[in-house]
Short mmCIF file of C-alpha atoms and ligand atoms in Angstrom, two decimals:
data_model
loop_
_atom_site.label_atom_id
_atom_site.label_comp_id
_atom_site.label_asym_id
_atom_site.label_seq_id
_atom_site.Cartn_x
_atom_site.Cartn_y
_atom_site.Cartn_z
CA MET O 1 -10.76 -4.37 -6.25
CA ILE O 2 -8.61 -6.58 -4.46
CA ALA O 3 -7.06 -6.11 -1.07
CA LEU O 4 -3.75 -7.61 -0.53
CA CYS O 5 -2.40 -7.13 3.48
CA TYR O 6 0.50 -8.35 5.23
CA GLY O 7 2.50 -6.69 8.14
CA THR O 8 5.88 -8.31 9.03
CA ARG O 9 9.33 -7.67 7.15
CA PRO O 10 9.07 -10.73 4.53
CA GLN O 11 5.50 -9.68 4.13
CA VAL O 12 6.53 -6.45 2.98
CA ILE O 13 9.05 -8.01 0.84
CA LYS O 14 6.34 -10.49 -0.62
CA ALA O 15 3.42 -7.94 -1.39
CA SER O 16 5.93 -5.73 -3.79
CA VAL O 17 5.68 -8.54 -6.36
CA LEU O 18 2.02 -9.85 -6.03
CA ARG O 19 0.81 -5.69 -5.94
CA ARG O 20 2.31 -5.41 -9.28
CA ALA O 21 0.79 -8.36 -10.89
CA LEU O 22 -2.08 -7.91 -9.12
CA ALA O 23 -2.49 -4.92 -10.45
CA THR O 24 -2.72 -6.39 -14.17
CA LEU O 25 -6.50 -7.48 -12.91
CA GLY O 26 -7.63 -3.87 -11.50
CA PRO O 27 -7.56 -2.17 -8.88
CA VAL O 28 -5.15 -2.90 -5.64
CA TYR O 29 -5.74 -2.01 -2.21
CA ALA O 30 -2.61 -2.20 -0.06
CA ILE O 31 -3.29 -2.75 3.62
CA ASP O 32 -0.22 -2.58 6.03
CA THR O 33 -1.33 -3.78 9.46
CA GLY O 34 1.94 -2.36 11.08
CA GLN O 35 3.01 -5.32 13.22
CA HIS O 36 6.62 -4.45 11.81
CA TYR O 37 7.38 -1.14 12.71
CA ASP O 38 11.19 -0.24 12.85
CA TYR O 39 13.00 1.07 9.87
CA ALA O 40 14.80 -2.22 8.69
CA LEU O 41 11.58 -3.90 9.45
CA ASN O 42 9.07 -2.10 7.44
CA ALA O 43 9.45 1.57 5.88
CA LEU O 44 13.16 0.61 3.81
CA LEU O 45 12.23 -2.33 2.13
CA TYR O 46 9.68 0.09 0.88
CA GLU O 47 12.32 1.60 -0.18
CA GLN O 48 14.49 -1.05 -1.75
CA LEU O 49 11.89 -2.57 -3.68
CA GLY O 50 10.57 0.45 -5.09
CA VAL O 51 7.13 0.02 -3.65
CA ALA O 52 4.09 2.74 -3.06
CA PRO O 53 2.98 3.22 0.58
CA PRO O 54 0.11 1.10 1.58
CA ASP O 55 -3.14 2.63 0.94
CA LEU O 56 -4.06 2.03 4.41
CA PHE O 57 -1.69 1.33 7.35
CA LEU O 58 -3.51 0.15 10.53
CA GLU O 59 -0.84 0.72 13.29
CA ALA O 60 -0.85 -2.51 15.21
CA GLY O 61 2.29 -2.66 16.75
CA SER O 62 3.35 -5.09 19.37
CA ALA O 63 1.67 -6.23 21.83
CA SER O 64 0.47 -10.14 23.36
CA HIS O 65 -0.69 -12.51 20.68
CA ALA O 66 -4.22 -12.40 21.71
CA GLU O 67 -4.17 -8.16 21.53
CA GLN O 68 -2.26 -7.96 18.48
CA THR O 69 -4.72 -10.46 16.44
CA ALA O 70 -7.60 -8.92 18.20
CA THR O 71 -6.34 -5.52 17.03
CA ILE O 72 -5.43 -6.53 13.44
CA LEU O 73 -8.92 -8.55 13.11
CA THR O 74 -10.67 -4.87 14.14
CA ARG O 75 -9.36 -2.82 11.87
CA ALA O 76 -9.28 -4.97 9.51
CA GLU O 77 -12.67 -5.51 9.50
CA ALA O 78 -13.81 -2.07 9.44
CA ALA O 79 -11.66 -1.27 6.47
CA LEU O 80 -12.57 -4.93 4.47
CA SER O 81 -16.78 -4.03 5.89
CA ARG O 82 -16.20 -0.61 4.03
CA LEU O 83 -13.94 -1.73 0.81
CA ARG O 84 -15.93 -4.49 0.37
CA PRO O 85 -12.97 -5.95 -1.95
CA ARG O 86 -13.70 -8.82 -4.50
CA VAL O 87 -11.30 -11.01 -3.29
CA VAL O 88 -8.83 -10.41 0.06
CA VAL O 89 -4.99 -11.86 -0.32
CA VAL O 90 -2.95 -12.61 2.83
CA ILE O 91 0.52 -14.25 2.53
CA GLY O 92 2.13 -16.87 4.96
CA ASP O 93 1.35 -17.26 9.00
CA THR O 94 1.88 -14.39 10.86
CA ASN O 95 -0.86 -12.89 13.26
CA SER O 96 -1.53 -10.44 10.62
CA THR O 97 -2.10 -13.37 7.90
CA LEU O 98 -5.15 -14.78 10.56
CA GLY O 99 -6.06 -11.27 11.94
CA VAL O 100 -7.16 -10.31 8.25
CA ALA O 101 -8.68 -13.90 7.17
CA LEU O 102 -10.71 -14.41 10.06
CA ALA O 103 -12.06 -10.38 9.74
CA ALA O 104 -12.73 -11.38 5.73
CA ALA O 105 -13.57 -14.84 6.22
CA LYS O 106 -16.30 -13.16 8.73
CA LEU O 107 -17.71 -11.47 6.37
CA ARG O 108 -18.55 -13.88 4.22
CA LEU O 109 -14.94 -12.01 1.62
CA PRO O 110 -13.08 -15.07 -0.22
CA VAL O 111 -9.47 -15.44 1.02
CA VAL O 112 -6.55 -16.13 -1.26
CA HIS O 113 -3.99 -17.77 1.04
CA VAL O 114 -0.45 -17.26 -0.10
CA GLU O 115 1.71 -19.98 0.90
CA ALA O 116 -0.35 -21.84 1.73
CA GLY O 117 -0.37 -25.98 3.12
CA LEU O 118 3.18 -25.55 4.95
CA ARG O 119 2.89 -27.76 8.28
CA ALA O 120 5.16 -28.23 11.44
CA ALA O 121 4.74 -31.08 13.50
CA ASP O 122 4.41 -28.27 16.49
CA ARG O 123 0.52 -27.73 16.17
CA LEU O 124 0.52 -25.36 19.32
CA MET O 125 3.73 -23.22 17.91
CA ALA O 126 2.08 -19.47 17.03
CA GLU O 127 2.76 -19.94 12.96
CA GLU O 128 1.17 -22.95 13.07
CA ILE O 129 -1.76 -22.00 14.61
CA ASN O 130 -2.13 -19.28 12.79
CA ARG O 131 -1.27 -21.38 9.00
CA ARG O 132 -3.96 -23.71 10.17
CA VAL O 133 -6.81 -21.19 10.94
CA VAL O 134 -6.19 -19.70 7.42
CA ASP O 135 -6.16 -23.13 5.10
CA ALA O 136 -9.72 -23.93 6.77
CA ILE O 137 -10.76 -20.58 5.84
CA ALA O 138 -9.42 -19.69 2.39
CA THR O 139 -11.56 -20.30 -1.18
CA LEU O 140 -8.31 -20.01 -2.98
CA LEU O 141 -4.88 -21.67 -1.87
CA CYS O 142 -1.58 -20.68 -3.49
CA THR O 143 0.97 -23.70 -2.47
CA PRO O 144 4.88 -23.24 -2.93
CA CYS O 145 5.70 -26.84 -3.40
CA GLU O 146 4.17 -30.56 -4.10
CA ALA O 147 4.31 -31.60 -0.68
CA ALA O 148 1.61 -27.97 0.34
CA THR O 149 -0.81 -28.97 -2.92
CA ARG O 150 -1.16 -32.81 -1.86
CA ARG O 151 -1.67 -32.00 1.44
CA MET O 152 -3.98 -29.48 1.25
CA ARG O 153 -6.12 -31.37 -1.71
CA ALA O 154 -6.30 -33.81 0.67
CA VAL O 155 -7.47 -31.83 4.10
CA HIS O 156 -9.15 -28.81 1.99
CA PRO O 157 -11.25 -30.66 -1.15
CA ASP O 158 -13.43 -27.70 -1.20
CA ALA O 159 -11.02 -25.47 -1.48
CA THR O 160 -9.13 -24.31 -4.74
CA VAL O 161 -5.82 -24.92 -4.66
CA VAL O 162 -3.00 -23.64 -7.33
CA GLU O 163 0.53 -24.55 -6.88
CA SER O 164 2.00 -21.35 -7.12
CA GLY O 165 5.44 -21.83 -6.55
CA ASP O 166 6.62 -19.23 -3.69
CA VAL O 167 6.76 -15.64 -4.45
CA ALA O 168 10.47 -15.05 -2.12
CA ARG O 169 11.69 -16.67 -5.13
CA ASP O 170 10.51 -14.07 -7.77
CA VAL O 171 11.43 -11.32 -5.32
CA LEU O 172 14.76 -12.76 -4.68
CA GLU O 173 15.30 -12.93 -8.64
CA SER O 174 14.29 -9.56 -9.03
CA VAL O 175 17.32 -8.34 -7.17
CA ARG O 176 19.77 -10.50 -7.87
CA SER O 177 21.52 -8.40 -10.22
CA ARG O 178 21.62 -5.55 -8.10
CA LEU O 179 23.14 -6.70 -4.45
CA PRO O 180 25.91 -4.95 -2.65
CA ALA O 181 29.26 -6.37 -1.87
CA PRO O 182 29.70 -7.51 1.67
CA ALA O 183 32.48 -5.57 2.88
CA SER O 184 30.39 -2.71 1.78
CA VAL O 185 27.07 -4.13 4.49
CA VAL O 186 29.45 -4.77 7.10
CA PRO O 187 32.82 -2.47 6.76
CA GLY O 188 35.72 -5.00 7.44
CA LEU O 189 34.45 -8.55 6.99
CA VAL O 190 36.93 -10.65 4.77
CA SER O 191 35.74 -13.99 3.02
CA PRO O 192 35.67 -17.34 4.37
CA TYR O 193 32.70 -16.05 7.07
CA LEU O 194 29.38 -17.20 8.46
CA PHE O 195 25.92 -15.04 7.91
CA ALA O 196 23.44 -15.54 10.98
CA THR O 197 20.17 -14.66 12.34
CA LEU O 198 17.95 -15.80 15.32
CA HIS O 199 14.05 -14.23 16.22
CA ARG O 200 11.57 -16.72 16.46
CA ALA O 201 10.18 -16.46 20.10
CA GLU O 202 10.46 -20.98 20.45
CA LEU O 203 14.33 -19.01 20.99
CA THR O 204 14.15 -15.77 22.26
CA ASP O 205 12.03 -16.68 25.09
CA ILE O 206 13.91 -19.41 26.61
CA PRO O 207 16.81 -17.01 27.72
CA ALA O 208 18.86 -20.70 28.45
CA ARG O 209 18.82 -21.75 24.91
CA LEU O 210 19.73 -18.14 23.64
CA GLY O 211 22.15 -18.16 25.62
CA ALA O 212 23.46 -21.40 24.68
CA VAL O 213 23.58 -21.09 20.98
CA VAL O 214 24.78 -17.74 20.68
CA GLY O 215 27.66 -18.73 22.80
CA ALA O 216 27.88 -21.38 20.41
CA LEU O 217 28.22 -18.71 17.53
CA ALA O 218 31.09 -16.94 19.28
CA VAL O 219 33.18 -20.33 19.45
CA LEU O 220 33.03 -21.47 15.82
CA ASP O 221 36.16 -21.63 13.42
CA LEU O 222 34.93 -18.41 11.36
CA PRO O 223 33.91 -15.09 11.47
CA THR O 224 30.37 -14.77 12.54
CA ILE O 225 27.74 -12.47 11.51
CA LEU O 226 25.01 -12.13 13.92
CA ALA O 227 22.40 -9.38 12.53
CA VAL O 228 19.86 -9.14 15.14
CA HIS O 229 16.03 -8.46 14.59
CA PRO O 230 14.69 -6.18 17.76
CA ARG O 231 13.34 -8.64 19.36
CA THR O 232 16.64 -11.24 19.44
CA ARG O 233 18.76 -7.19 20.70
CA ALA O 234 16.04 -7.44 23.61
CA ALA O 235 16.29 -10.71 24.57
CA LEU O 236 20.40 -10.48 24.75
CA ALA O 237 20.54 -7.17 26.66
CA ALA O 238 18.52 -9.16 29.36
CA LEU O 239 21.07 -12.24 29.17
CA GLY O 240 23.87 -9.18 28.98
CA LEU O 241 25.07 -10.45 25.78
CA ASP O 242 24.65 -7.74 23.42
CA ALA O 243 28.13 -6.64 23.33
CA GLU O 244 29.37 -5.77 19.11
CA ARG O 245 31.95 -8.24 19.46
CA GLN O 246 32.03 -11.99 21.41
CA GLY O 247 35.27 -13.86 20.31
CA ALA O 248 34.66 -14.99 16.67
CA LEU O 249 30.46 -13.26 16.78
CA ARG O 250 30.10 -9.74 15.65
CA LEU O 251 26.69 -8.29 16.27
CA VAL O 252 25.00 -5.55 14.00
CA PRO O 253 21.70 -4.41 13.56
CA ALA O 254 19.34 -6.07 11.16
CA VAL O 255 19.47 -5.34 7.90
CA GLY O 256 17.76 -4.73 4.86
CA TYR O 257 16.46 -6.94 2.41
CA LEU O 258 19.73 -6.54 -0.07
CA GLU O 259 22.23 -6.49 2.74
CA SER O 260 20.61 -10.04 3.92
CA LEU O 261 20.69 -11.56 0.78
CA ALA O 262 24.30 -9.87 -0.07
CA LEU O 263 25.41 -11.34 3.40
CA ALA O 264 23.96 -14.42 2.37
CA ARG O 265 25.35 -14.96 -0.69
CA GLY O 266 28.52 -14.19 0.17
CA ALA O 267 29.18 -16.81 3.52
CA ALA O 268 30.78 -20.07 3.70
CA ALA O 269 27.16 -21.03 5.69
CA VAL O 270 24.31 -19.08 7.02
CA VAL O 271 22.61 -20.05 10.21
CA THR O 272 19.31 -19.53 10.67
CA ASP O 273 15.80 -20.22 12.41
CA SER O 274 14.21 -17.84 9.73
CA GLY O 275 11.98 -20.04 7.20
CA GLY O 276 12.63 -16.85 4.89
CA LEU O 277 16.66 -16.79 4.65
CA GLN O 278 16.54 -20.84 4.85
CA ARG O 279 14.81 -20.63 1.49
CA GLU O 280 17.15 -18.21 0.27
CA ALA O 281 20.33 -19.66 1.27
CA TYR O 282 19.12 -22.47 -0.36
CA TRP O 283 18.11 -20.07 -4.30
CA LEU O 284 21.64 -18.33 -3.82
CA GLY O 285 23.62 -21.49 -3.47
CA THR O 286 25.20 -20.84 0.38
CA PRO O 287 24.61 -23.95 2.66
CA CYS O 288 22.40 -23.74 5.50
CA VAL O 289 22.29 -24.59 9.35
CA THR O 290 19.45 -23.96 10.71
CA VAL O 291 18.80 -24.07 14.66
CA ARG O 292 15.16 -25.72 14.91
CA GLY O 293 14.46 -29.90 16.00
CA GLU O 294 12.12 -28.98 12.46
CA THR O 295 11.61 -26.99 9.46
CA GLU O 296 8.31 -26.10 7.30
CA TRP O 297 10.53 -26.43 4.24
CA GLU O 298 11.82 -30.25 4.02
CA GLU O 299 12.92 -30.26 0.81
CA THR O 300 16.01 -28.45 1.30
CA VAL O 301 16.99 -31.02 4.00
CA ALA O 302 16.03 -33.55 1.63
CA LEU O 303 18.58 -32.10 -0.71
CA GLY O 304 21.09 -31.45 1.51
CA ALA O 305 20.79 -27.98 0.91
CA ASN O 306 20.04 -27.79 4.91
CA LEU O 307 21.15 -29.25 7.92
CA LEU O 308 18.62 -29.15 11.15
CA MET O 309 20.42 -28.82 14.44
CA PRO O 310 18.42 -28.39 17.64
CA PRO O 311 19.20 -25.19 19.95
CA GLU O 312 19.44 -27.43 22.46
CA ALA O 313 22.73 -28.81 21.03
CA ALA O 314 26.15 -28.67 22.50
CA ALA O 315 28.36 -25.69 20.87
CA ALA O 316 30.22 -28.60 19.23
CA GLU O 317 27.73 -30.38 17.58
CA LEU O 318 26.37 -26.73 16.26
CA ALA O 319 30.24 -26.69 14.93
CA GLY O 320 30.72 -29.95 13.87
CA ALA O 321 27.41 -29.43 11.41
CA VAL O 322 28.21 -25.93 10.11
CA ARG O 323 31.62 -27.63 9.24
CA SER O 324 30.20 -30.84 7.23
CA GLN O 325 28.11 -28.57 5.40
CA ILE O 326 30.67 -26.52 4.25
CA THR O 327 32.86 -29.35 3.45
CA ARG O 328 29.77 -31.30 1.95
CA TRP O 329 29.87 -28.16 -0.76
CA GLN O 330 33.42 -26.96 -1.80
CA GLY O 331 33.61 -27.21 -5.21
CA ARG O 332 30.13 -29.48 -5.52
CA ALA O 333 27.84 -28.52 -7.98
CA PRO O 334 25.11 -26.60 -6.87
CA TRP O 335 21.52 -28.32 -5.73
CA ASN O 336 18.30 -28.95 -7.94
CA ARG O 337 17.16 -25.53 -7.07
CA THR O 338 13.59 -25.70 -8.52
CA VAL O 339 11.64 -26.70 -6.17
CA TYR O 340 9.46 -23.92 -5.24
CA GLY O 341 8.82 -22.77 -8.08
CA GLU O 342 11.33 -20.72 -10.75
CA GLY O 343 10.13 -17.44 -10.13
CA HIS O 344 6.88 -16.98 -11.61
CA ALA O 345 4.77 -17.57 -8.46
CA ALA O 346 2.56 -14.03 -8.23
CA GLU O 347 1.66 -14.80 -11.83
CA LYS O 348 0.37 -17.47 -11.02
CA VAL O 349 -1.18 -16.26 -8.08
CA THR O 350 -2.96 -13.17 -10.42
CA SER O 351 -4.43 -15.58 -12.94
CA ALA O 352 -5.61 -18.27 -9.89
CA ILE O 353 -7.50 -14.86 -8.66
CA ALA O 354 -8.27 -13.69 -12.25
CA ALA O 355 -9.89 -17.35 -12.83
CA MET O 356 -12.11 -16.84 -9.42
CA PRO O 357 -15.84 -16.37 -9.68
C1 UD1 P 401 6.76 -11.75 13.54
C2 UD1 P 401 6.09 -13.43 12.89
C3 UD1 P 401 6.84 -14.68 11.85
C4 UD1 P 401 7.85 -14.23 11.55
C5 UD1 P 401 8.41 -12.80 11.87
C6 UD1 P 401 9.25 -12.27 10.44
C7 UD1 P 401 4.54 -13.66 14.21
C8 UD1 P 401 3.33 -14.54 15.33
N1 UD1 P 401 5.69 -14.07 14.33
O1 UD1 P 401 7.90 -12.55 14.62
O2 UD1 P 401 5.86 -15.91 12.07
O3 UD1 P 401 8.92 -14.96 10.88
O4 UD1 P 401 7.19 -11.86 12.40
O5 UD1 P 401 10.24 -11.27 10.94
O6 UD1 P 401 3.46 -13.65 13.88
N2 UD1 P 401 9.69 -5.69 17.42
C9 UD1 P 401 9.95 -4.15 16.99
N3 UD1 P 401 10.70 -3.68 16.43
C10 UD1 P 401 9.28 -4.24 14.91
C11 UD1 P 401 8.46 -5.13 15.28
C12 UD1 P 401 8.88 -5.83 16.40
O7 UD1 P 401 10.98 -4.06 17.86
O8 UD1 P 401 8.75 -3.22 14.21
C13 UD1 P 401 9.95 -6.57 18.64
C14 UD1 P 401 8.48 -5.65 19.77
O9 UD1 P 401 9.60 -6.27 21.11
C15 UD1 P 401 7.56 -7.19 19.59
C16 UD1 P 401 8.86 -8.21 19.55
O10 UD1 P 401 9.79 -7.98 18.47
O11 UD1 P 401 7.05 -7.90 20.84
C17 UD1 P 401 8.08 -9.49 18.20
O12 UD1 P 401 7.59 -9.38 17.57
P1 UD1 P 401 6.09 -10.00 16.91
O13 UD1 P 401 5.37 -8.82 15.29
O14 UD1 P 401 5.05 -10.36 17.71
O15 UD1 P 401 7.03 -10.99 16.54
P2 UD1 P 401 8.24 -11.44 15.58
O16 UD1 P 401 9.24 -11.63 16.38
O17 UD1 P 401 8.78 -10.08 14.72
#
């Protein structure tokens, strides 16, 4: 048996293709930690992607980092010691990834890390801590791109490193033909418009920063749709910035996976701090401005598809970055879209697991 473990919105999405591919090797036991539980962040994705419910739901929910990780660690240990799977597959860099991987490694179960080898300069960012620890204790490291592969071969010579490409691309390609029209997602929406999301703790937990970025979005030249993650909703409410309309900005609740892709595809540009949306914009051919000082997805920046803009930048600078991304790519041939593979990552992860001793 293979245990496939996940718990946040992007992981539910990526697990959908992994679950199908891994099933060709035998029984797959799906464990959802429950780190995300709101409908739009969890159950809706199961429905949209046609995924069976998990075999086990750990109901970890929200808490401080220590408490959330500890709950996942303890509950995953209980489940994994009962199941004794052949391997434990974890994805990405969340507290769910860390908690499950740590429980598995302590039980001496081989850990497979999907999306291994990414790095940011900020060593103490929550996701950076998680991914470094998980890379260090995994037996099989499946990387999304060349730079991650090189890094893992240099840092973890004892692990098996396989460049699988990015499973997020597999999922996107599987739904590309059935994306809804943007105006059916946000009634009254007309092109050109911008699509924005903001959710990272580095932004939402610093009120002055969040206020400045939202203020900047409200004065952009184009109407901007901001799909609001629940944590951002709470932070905006505390700032008194949760009105549905603010200048050019319109706030809508967090949207489903298909709706998010549809809005990103139809947009003149995307403004985000999400790693997932940065790649999705790149695959969909929509220029992106990332509201961070750095990105783990540096290839998108090198290609020009993505432009970094630190959140402390002035509103005029953010507006300038958005304008320059739109002008730069208008009517131009799209960039090379294959730096994170071509949509066969889940198959490659599966073959690599099949080859494990
Ligand atoms: C988590 C991941 C982040 C990932 C993101 C994807 C960690 C440390 N962070 O961030 O890497 O990019 O998921 O979306 O694991 N909340 C709800 N409903 C929910 C879930 C959360 O309202 O269903 C609220 C709660 O107030 C909670 C806060 O959001 O305290 C933060 O949730 P949490 O799971 O800790 O982190 P995310 O910001 O979602």
